[in-house]
Coordinates of C-alpha atoms and ligand atoms in Angstrom, one line a residue:
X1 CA -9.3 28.1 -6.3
X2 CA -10.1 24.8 -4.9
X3 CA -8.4 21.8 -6.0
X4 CA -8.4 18.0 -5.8
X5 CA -5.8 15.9 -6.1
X6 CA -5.8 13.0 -8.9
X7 CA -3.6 9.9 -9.5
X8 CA -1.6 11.0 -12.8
X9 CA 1.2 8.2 -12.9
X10 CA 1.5 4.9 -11.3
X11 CA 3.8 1.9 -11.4
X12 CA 5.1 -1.3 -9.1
X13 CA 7.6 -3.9 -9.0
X14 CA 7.8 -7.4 -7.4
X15 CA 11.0 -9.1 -6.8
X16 CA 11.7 -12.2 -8.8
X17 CA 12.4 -14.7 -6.2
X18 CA 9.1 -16.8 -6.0
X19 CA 8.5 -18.8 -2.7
X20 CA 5.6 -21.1 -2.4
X21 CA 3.7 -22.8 -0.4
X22 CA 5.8 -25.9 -1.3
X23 CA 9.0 -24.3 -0.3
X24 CA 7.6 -23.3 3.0
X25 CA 6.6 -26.8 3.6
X26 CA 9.9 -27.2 3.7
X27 CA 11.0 -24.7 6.7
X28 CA 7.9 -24.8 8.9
X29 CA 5.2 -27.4 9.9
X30 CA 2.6 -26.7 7.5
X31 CA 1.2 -27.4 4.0
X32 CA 0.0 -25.7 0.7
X33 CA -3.7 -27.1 1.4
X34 CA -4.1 -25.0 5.2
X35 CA -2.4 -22.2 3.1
X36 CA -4.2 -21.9 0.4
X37 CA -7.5 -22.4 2.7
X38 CA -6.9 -20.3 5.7
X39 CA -5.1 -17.7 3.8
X40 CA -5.9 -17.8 0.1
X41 CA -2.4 -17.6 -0.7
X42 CA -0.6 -19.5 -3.1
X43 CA 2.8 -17.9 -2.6
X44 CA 4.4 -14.7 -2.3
X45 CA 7.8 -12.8 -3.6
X46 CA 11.0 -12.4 -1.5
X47 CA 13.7 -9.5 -2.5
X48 CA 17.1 -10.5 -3.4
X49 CA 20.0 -10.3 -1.3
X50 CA 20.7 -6.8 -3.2
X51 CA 16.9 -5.4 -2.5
X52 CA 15.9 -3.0 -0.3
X53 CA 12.3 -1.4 0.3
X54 CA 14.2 1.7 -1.3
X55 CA 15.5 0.1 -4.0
X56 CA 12.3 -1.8 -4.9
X57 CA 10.5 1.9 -4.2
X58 CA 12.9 3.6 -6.7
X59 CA 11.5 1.0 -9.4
X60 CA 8.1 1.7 -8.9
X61 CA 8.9 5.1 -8.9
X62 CA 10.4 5.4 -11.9
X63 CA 7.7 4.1 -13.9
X64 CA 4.7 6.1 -12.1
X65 CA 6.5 9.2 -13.2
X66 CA 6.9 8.0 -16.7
X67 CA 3.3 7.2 -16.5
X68 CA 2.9 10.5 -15.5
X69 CA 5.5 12.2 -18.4
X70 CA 6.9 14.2 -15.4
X71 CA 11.0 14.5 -14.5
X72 CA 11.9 13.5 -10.6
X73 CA 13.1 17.4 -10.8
X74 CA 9.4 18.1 -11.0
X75 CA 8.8 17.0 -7.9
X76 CA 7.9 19.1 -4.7
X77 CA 7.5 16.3 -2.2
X78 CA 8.2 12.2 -1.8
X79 CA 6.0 10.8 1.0
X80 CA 7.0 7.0 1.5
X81 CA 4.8 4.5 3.4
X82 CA 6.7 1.6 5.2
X83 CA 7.4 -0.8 7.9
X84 CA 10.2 -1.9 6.7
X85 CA 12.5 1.3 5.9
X86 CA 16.1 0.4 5.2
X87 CA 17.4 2.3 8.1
X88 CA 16.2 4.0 11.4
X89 CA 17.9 7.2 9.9
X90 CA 17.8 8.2 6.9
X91 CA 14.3 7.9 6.0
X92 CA 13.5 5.7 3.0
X93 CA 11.8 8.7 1.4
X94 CA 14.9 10.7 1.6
X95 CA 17.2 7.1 -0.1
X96 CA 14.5 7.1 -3.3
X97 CA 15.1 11.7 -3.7
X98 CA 18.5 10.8 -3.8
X99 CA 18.1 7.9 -6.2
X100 CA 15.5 9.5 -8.4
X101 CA 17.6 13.2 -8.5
X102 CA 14.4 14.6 -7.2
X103 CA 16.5 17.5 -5.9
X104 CA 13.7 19.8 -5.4
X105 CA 11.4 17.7 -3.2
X106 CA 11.0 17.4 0.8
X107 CA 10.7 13.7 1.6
X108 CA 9.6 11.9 4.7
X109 CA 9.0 7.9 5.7
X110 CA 4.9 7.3 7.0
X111 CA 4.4 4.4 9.4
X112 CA 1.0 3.2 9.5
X113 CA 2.0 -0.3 8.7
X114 CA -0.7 -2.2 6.4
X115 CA -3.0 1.2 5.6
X116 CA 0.5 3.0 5.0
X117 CA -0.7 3.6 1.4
X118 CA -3.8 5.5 2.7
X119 CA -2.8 7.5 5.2
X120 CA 0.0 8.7 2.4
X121 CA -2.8 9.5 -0.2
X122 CA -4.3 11.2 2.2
X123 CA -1.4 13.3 3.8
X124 CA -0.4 14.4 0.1
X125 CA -4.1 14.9 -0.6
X126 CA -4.0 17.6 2.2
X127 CA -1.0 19.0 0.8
X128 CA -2.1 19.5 -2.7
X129 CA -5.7 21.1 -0.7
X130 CA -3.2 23.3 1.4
X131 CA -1.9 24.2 -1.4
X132 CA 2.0 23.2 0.1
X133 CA 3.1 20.7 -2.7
X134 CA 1.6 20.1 -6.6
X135 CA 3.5 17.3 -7.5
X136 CA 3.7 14.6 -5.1
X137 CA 5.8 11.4 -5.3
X138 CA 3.7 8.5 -3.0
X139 CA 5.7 5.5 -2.8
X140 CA 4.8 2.3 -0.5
X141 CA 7.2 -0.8 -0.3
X142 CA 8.1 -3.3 2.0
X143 CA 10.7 -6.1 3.4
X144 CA 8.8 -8.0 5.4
X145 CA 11.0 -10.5 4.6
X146 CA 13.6 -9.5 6.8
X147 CA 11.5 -8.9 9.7
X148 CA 9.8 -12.7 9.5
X149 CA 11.0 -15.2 12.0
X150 CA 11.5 -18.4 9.6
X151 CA 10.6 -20.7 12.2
X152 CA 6.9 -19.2 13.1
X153 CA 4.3 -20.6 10.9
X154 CA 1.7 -18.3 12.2
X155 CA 3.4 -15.4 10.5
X156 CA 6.1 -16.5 8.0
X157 CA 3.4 -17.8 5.2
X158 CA 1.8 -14.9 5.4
X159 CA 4.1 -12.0 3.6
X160 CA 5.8 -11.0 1.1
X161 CA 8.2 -8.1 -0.4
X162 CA 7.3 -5.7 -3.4
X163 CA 6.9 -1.6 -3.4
X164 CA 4.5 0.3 -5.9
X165 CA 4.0 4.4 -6.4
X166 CA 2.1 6.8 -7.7
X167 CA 1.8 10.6 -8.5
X168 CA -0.7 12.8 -7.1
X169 CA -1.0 15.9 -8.6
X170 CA -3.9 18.9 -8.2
X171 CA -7.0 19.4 -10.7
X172 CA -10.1 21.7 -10.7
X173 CA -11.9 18.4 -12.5
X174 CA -14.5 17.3 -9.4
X175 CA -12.3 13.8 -9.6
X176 CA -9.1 12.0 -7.9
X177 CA -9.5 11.5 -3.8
X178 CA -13.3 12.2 -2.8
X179 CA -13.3 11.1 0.8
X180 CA -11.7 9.7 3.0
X181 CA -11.8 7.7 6.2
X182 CA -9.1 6.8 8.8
X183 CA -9.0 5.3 12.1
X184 CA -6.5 3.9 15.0
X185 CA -6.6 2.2 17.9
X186 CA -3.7 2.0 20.0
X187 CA -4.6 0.3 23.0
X188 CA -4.4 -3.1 21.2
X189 CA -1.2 -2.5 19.5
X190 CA -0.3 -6.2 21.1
X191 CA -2.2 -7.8 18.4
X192 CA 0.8 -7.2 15.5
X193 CA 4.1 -6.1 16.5
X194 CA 7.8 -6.2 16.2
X195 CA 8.9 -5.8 19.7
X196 CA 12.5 -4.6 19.1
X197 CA 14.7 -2.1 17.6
X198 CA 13.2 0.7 18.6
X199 CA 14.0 3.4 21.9
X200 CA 12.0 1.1 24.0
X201 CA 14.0 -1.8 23.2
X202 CA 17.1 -1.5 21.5
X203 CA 18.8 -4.1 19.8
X204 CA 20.5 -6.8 22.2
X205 CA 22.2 -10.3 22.0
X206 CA 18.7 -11.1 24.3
X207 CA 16.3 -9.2 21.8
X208 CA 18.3 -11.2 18.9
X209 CA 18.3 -14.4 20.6
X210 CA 14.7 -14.0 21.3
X211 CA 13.9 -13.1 17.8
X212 CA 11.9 -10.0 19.1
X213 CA 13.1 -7.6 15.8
X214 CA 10.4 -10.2 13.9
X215 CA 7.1 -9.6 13.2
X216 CA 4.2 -10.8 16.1
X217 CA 0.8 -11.6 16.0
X218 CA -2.3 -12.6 17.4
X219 CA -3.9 -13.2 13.9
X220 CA -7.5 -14.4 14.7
X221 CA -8.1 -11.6 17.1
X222 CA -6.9 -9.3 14.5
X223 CA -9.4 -11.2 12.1
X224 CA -12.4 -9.7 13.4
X225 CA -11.2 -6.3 14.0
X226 CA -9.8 -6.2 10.7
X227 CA -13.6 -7.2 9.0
X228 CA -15.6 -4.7 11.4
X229 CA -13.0 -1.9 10.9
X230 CA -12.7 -1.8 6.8
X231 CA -16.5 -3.0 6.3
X232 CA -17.1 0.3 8.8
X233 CA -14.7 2.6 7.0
X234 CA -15.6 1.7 3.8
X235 CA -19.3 2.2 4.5
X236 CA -18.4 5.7 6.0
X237 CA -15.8 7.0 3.2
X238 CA -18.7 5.9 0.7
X239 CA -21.7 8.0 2.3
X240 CA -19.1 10.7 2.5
X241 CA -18.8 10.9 -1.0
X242 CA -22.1 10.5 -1.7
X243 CA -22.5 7.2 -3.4
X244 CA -23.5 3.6 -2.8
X245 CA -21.3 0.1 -3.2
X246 CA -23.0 -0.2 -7.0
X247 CA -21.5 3.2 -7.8
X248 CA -18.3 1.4 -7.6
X249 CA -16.1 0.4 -10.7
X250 CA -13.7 -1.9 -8.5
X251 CA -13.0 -2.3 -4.8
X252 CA -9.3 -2.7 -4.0
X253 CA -8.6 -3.6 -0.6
X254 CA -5.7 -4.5 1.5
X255 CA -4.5 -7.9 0.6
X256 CA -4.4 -9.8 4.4
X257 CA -5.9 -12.6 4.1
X258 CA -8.6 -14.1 1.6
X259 CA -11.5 -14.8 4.0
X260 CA -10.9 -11.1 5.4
X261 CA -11.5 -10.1 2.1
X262 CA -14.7 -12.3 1.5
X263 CA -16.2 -11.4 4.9
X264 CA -15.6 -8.1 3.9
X265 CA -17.1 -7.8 0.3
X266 CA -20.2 -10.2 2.0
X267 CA -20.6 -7.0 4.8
X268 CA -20.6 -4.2 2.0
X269 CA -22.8 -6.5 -0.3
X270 CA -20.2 -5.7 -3.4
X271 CA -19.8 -8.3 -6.4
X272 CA -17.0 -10.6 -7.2
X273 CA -16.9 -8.3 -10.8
X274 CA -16.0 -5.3 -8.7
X275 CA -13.7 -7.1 -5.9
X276 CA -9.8 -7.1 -6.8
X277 CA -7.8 -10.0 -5.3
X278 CA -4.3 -10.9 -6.4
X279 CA -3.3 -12.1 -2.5
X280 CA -2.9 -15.7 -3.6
X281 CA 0.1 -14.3 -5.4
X282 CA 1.9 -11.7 -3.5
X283 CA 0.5 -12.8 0.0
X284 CA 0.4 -9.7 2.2
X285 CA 2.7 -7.2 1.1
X286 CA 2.0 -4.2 3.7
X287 CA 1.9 -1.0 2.5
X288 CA 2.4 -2.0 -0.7
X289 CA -0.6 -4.0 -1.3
X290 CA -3.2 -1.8 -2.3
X291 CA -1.1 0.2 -5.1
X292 CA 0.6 -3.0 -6.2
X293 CA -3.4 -4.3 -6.8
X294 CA -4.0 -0.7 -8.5
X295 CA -1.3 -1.7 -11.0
X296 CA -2.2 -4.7 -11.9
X297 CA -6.2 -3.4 -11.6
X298 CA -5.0 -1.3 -14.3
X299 CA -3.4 -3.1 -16.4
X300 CA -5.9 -5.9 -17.0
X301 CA -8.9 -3.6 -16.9
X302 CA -10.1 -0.7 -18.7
X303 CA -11.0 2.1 -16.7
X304 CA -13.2 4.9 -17.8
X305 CA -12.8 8.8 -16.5
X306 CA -15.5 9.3 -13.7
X307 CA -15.5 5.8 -12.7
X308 CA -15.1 5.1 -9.1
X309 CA -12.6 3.4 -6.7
X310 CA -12.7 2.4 -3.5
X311 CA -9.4 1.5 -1.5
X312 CA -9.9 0.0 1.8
X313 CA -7.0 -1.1 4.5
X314 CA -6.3 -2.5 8.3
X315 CA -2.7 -2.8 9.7
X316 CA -0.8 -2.5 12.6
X317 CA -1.2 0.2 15.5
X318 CA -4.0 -1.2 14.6
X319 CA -4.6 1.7 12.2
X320 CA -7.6 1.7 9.3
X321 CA -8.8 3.9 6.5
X322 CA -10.9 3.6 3.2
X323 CA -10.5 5.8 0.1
X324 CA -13.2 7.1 -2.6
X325 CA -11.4 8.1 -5.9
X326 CA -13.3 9.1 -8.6
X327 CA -11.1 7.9 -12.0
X328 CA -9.9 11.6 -13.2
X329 CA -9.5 12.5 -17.5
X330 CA -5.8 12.7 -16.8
X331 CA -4.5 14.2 -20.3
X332 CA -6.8 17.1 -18.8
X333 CA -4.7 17.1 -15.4
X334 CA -1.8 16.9 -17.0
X335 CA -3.1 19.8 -19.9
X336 CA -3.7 22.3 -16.1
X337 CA -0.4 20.9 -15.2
X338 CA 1.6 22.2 -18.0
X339 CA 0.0 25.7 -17.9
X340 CA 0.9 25.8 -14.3
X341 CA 4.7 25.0 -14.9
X342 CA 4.4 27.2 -18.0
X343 CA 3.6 30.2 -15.2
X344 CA 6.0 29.4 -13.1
X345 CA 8.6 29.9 -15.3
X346 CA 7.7 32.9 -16.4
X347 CA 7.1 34.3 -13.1
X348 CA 10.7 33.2 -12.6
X349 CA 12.3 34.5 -15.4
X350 CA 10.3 37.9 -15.5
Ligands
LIG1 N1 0.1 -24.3 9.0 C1 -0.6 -25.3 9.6 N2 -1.2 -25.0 10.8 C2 -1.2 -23.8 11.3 C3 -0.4 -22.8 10.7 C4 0.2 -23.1 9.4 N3 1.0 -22.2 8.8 N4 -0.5 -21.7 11.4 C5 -1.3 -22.0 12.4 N5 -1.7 -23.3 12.4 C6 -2.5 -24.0 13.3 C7 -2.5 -23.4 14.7 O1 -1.4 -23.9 15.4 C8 -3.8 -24.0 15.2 O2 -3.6 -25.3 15.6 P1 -4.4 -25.9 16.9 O3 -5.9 -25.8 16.6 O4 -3.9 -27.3 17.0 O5 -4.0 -25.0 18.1 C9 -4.8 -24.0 14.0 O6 -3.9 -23.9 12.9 C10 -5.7 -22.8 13.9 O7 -5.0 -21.6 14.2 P2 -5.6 -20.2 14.1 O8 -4.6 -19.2 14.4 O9 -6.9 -20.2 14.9 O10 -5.9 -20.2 12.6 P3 -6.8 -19.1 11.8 O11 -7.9 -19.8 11.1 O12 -7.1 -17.9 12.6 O13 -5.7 -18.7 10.6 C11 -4.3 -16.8 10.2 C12 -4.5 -18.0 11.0 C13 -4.2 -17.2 8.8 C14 -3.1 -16.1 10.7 C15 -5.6 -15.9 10.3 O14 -5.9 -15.7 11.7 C16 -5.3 -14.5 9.7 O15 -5.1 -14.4 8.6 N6 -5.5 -13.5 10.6 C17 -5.3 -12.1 10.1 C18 -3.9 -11.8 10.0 C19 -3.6 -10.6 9.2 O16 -4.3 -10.3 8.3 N7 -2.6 -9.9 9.7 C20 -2.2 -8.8 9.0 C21 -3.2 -7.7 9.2 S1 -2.4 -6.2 9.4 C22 -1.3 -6.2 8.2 O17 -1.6 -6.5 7.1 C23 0.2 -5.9 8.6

């Protein structure tokens, strides 16, 4: 039998520090009008001294699977999207099993910075295709925080923390991920980077000194790739599945930057009704971005079953990719879901 795979559970979780455009007038030269203009951005949250992008990840985890009525035992895989894990080794994946008790699932970190949440949908999508996991744990949080160099102004107003998840499980419904598009290009990996801490340069007094663990980038030449790349995607992952920009319910993008997003919605000739922006008050929180928006998308809006999402992204790499996700009748998952379990056991017990 052929399945899909459908979004059953979802959750996220922002840190409570606030830091605005005020309070950065107050590290770097700038001000809360070029802010707010170049960027969109109003301000954007910071973890707490405690916080970590597995900690934050574990929040947002526990709720998507309350969403979803499942137990972390339930689980047969954890796939976590970051930049920012808490450690080189272990993965961050493996930090939010242990936290959860998910002591039945494989987990592994997925770095495709910014489109992180994408490429993870569509890795567990494959999965649940393949026929290798059922109930999937996707989780994608960030620190960027850590990783900003305070005294940059070209970067530092531009991020913030926060992590969000959600569980993708299998359905014979023709609904949850209908196409999707991904792309890279690695020649111009110059464009966003952090330089150091890795095997080509390990952490040094120099590498410290010369703040080269913090985030770089060349952020208007990144402007117009990121426009062309998600307007493309988008354009492809939509023909894919067969349907045209007013098919759409709601576009959620990756939050960057507001004038990416209104280039982009101008190039794939979508409404304001059906674009989701929140960036003026998160900022640009990675690979958390797009779920966090799906969170909030869902909580302020009623969504209907066979209504249709499109999630579009551009990070570092540079990587892309845009989603097509047609709004699944989840009790009905959740109805195949129990009957699978319910065969399971018996085959187990005999
Ligand atoms: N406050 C005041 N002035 C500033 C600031 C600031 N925070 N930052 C830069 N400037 C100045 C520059 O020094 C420059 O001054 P100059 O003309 O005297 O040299 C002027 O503003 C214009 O600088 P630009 O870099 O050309 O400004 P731009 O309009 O391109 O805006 C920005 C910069 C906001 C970074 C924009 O290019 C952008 O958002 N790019 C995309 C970045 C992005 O989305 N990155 C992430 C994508 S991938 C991922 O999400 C991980």
């Amino acid at each position: 039998m052929d399945y899909n795979a459908a979004i059953t559970g979802w959750g996220w979780y922002s840190p409570a520090q606030v830091l605005s455009n005020h309070d950065l007038e107050k590290l770097v030269d700038t001000n809360d009008a070029w802010i707010q203009s170049r960027t969109g951005i109003r301000e954007r949250r910071i973890a707490g001294p405690n916080e970590t992008t597995s900690t934050m990840g574990t929040i947002a985890a526990r709720q998507a699977l309350e969403e979803a009525e499942l137990s972390a035992r339930d689980l047969d895989l954890i796939i976590c999207a970051t930049t920012t894990p808490d450690h080189l080794i272990p993965a961050t994946a493996c930090l939010i099993q242990r936290n959860l008790g998910a002591n039945h699932a494989a987990a592994f970190d997925l770095n495709t910075a910014c489109s992180g949440f994408l490429y993870a949908l569509a890795t567990g999508t494959q999965f649940i295709q393949a026929g290798g996991a059922r109930r999937i744990l996707i989780v994608a949080g960030e620190t960027l925080s850590r990783f900003m160099n305070w005294e940059d102004r070209s970067t530092c107003i531009l991020f913030g923390d926060g992590a969000a998840a959600v569980v993708l499980e299998p359905t014979a419904q023709t609904a949850g991920v209908l196409s999707t598009v991904l792309g890279s290009r690695g020649d111009v990996e110059h464009m966003l980077s952090i330089e150091a801490g890795g095997s080509a340069r390990p952490a040094s007094a120099e590498t410290l000194a010369e703040k080269a663990h913090c985030v770089r980038m060349k952020g208007n030449e990144i402007f117009k790739l990121a426009v062309r790349s998600m307007a493309q995607s988008a354009q492809e992952a939509l023909a894919k599945a067969g349907l045209v920009t007013s098919d759409l319910r709601a576009v959620i993008p990756h939050q960057a930057n507001h004038r990416i997003l209104t280039a982009t919605q101008d190039a794939l000739g979508v409404s304001d009704q059906q674009m989701f922006v929140n960036i003026d008050r998160y900022g640009n929180t990675g690979a958390s971005s797009i779920p966090i928006a799906l969170g909030e998308f869902l909580q302020g809006n009623a969504i209907d079953v066979g209504d249709h999402l499109l999630f579009v992204a551009f990070g570092g790499g540079l990587t892309w990719g845009a989603t097509v996700l047609r709004w699944a009748d989840i009790p009905a998952v959740k109805m195949e879901r129990w009957e699978t379990m319910r065969k399971e056991k018996l085959a187990l017990t005999g």
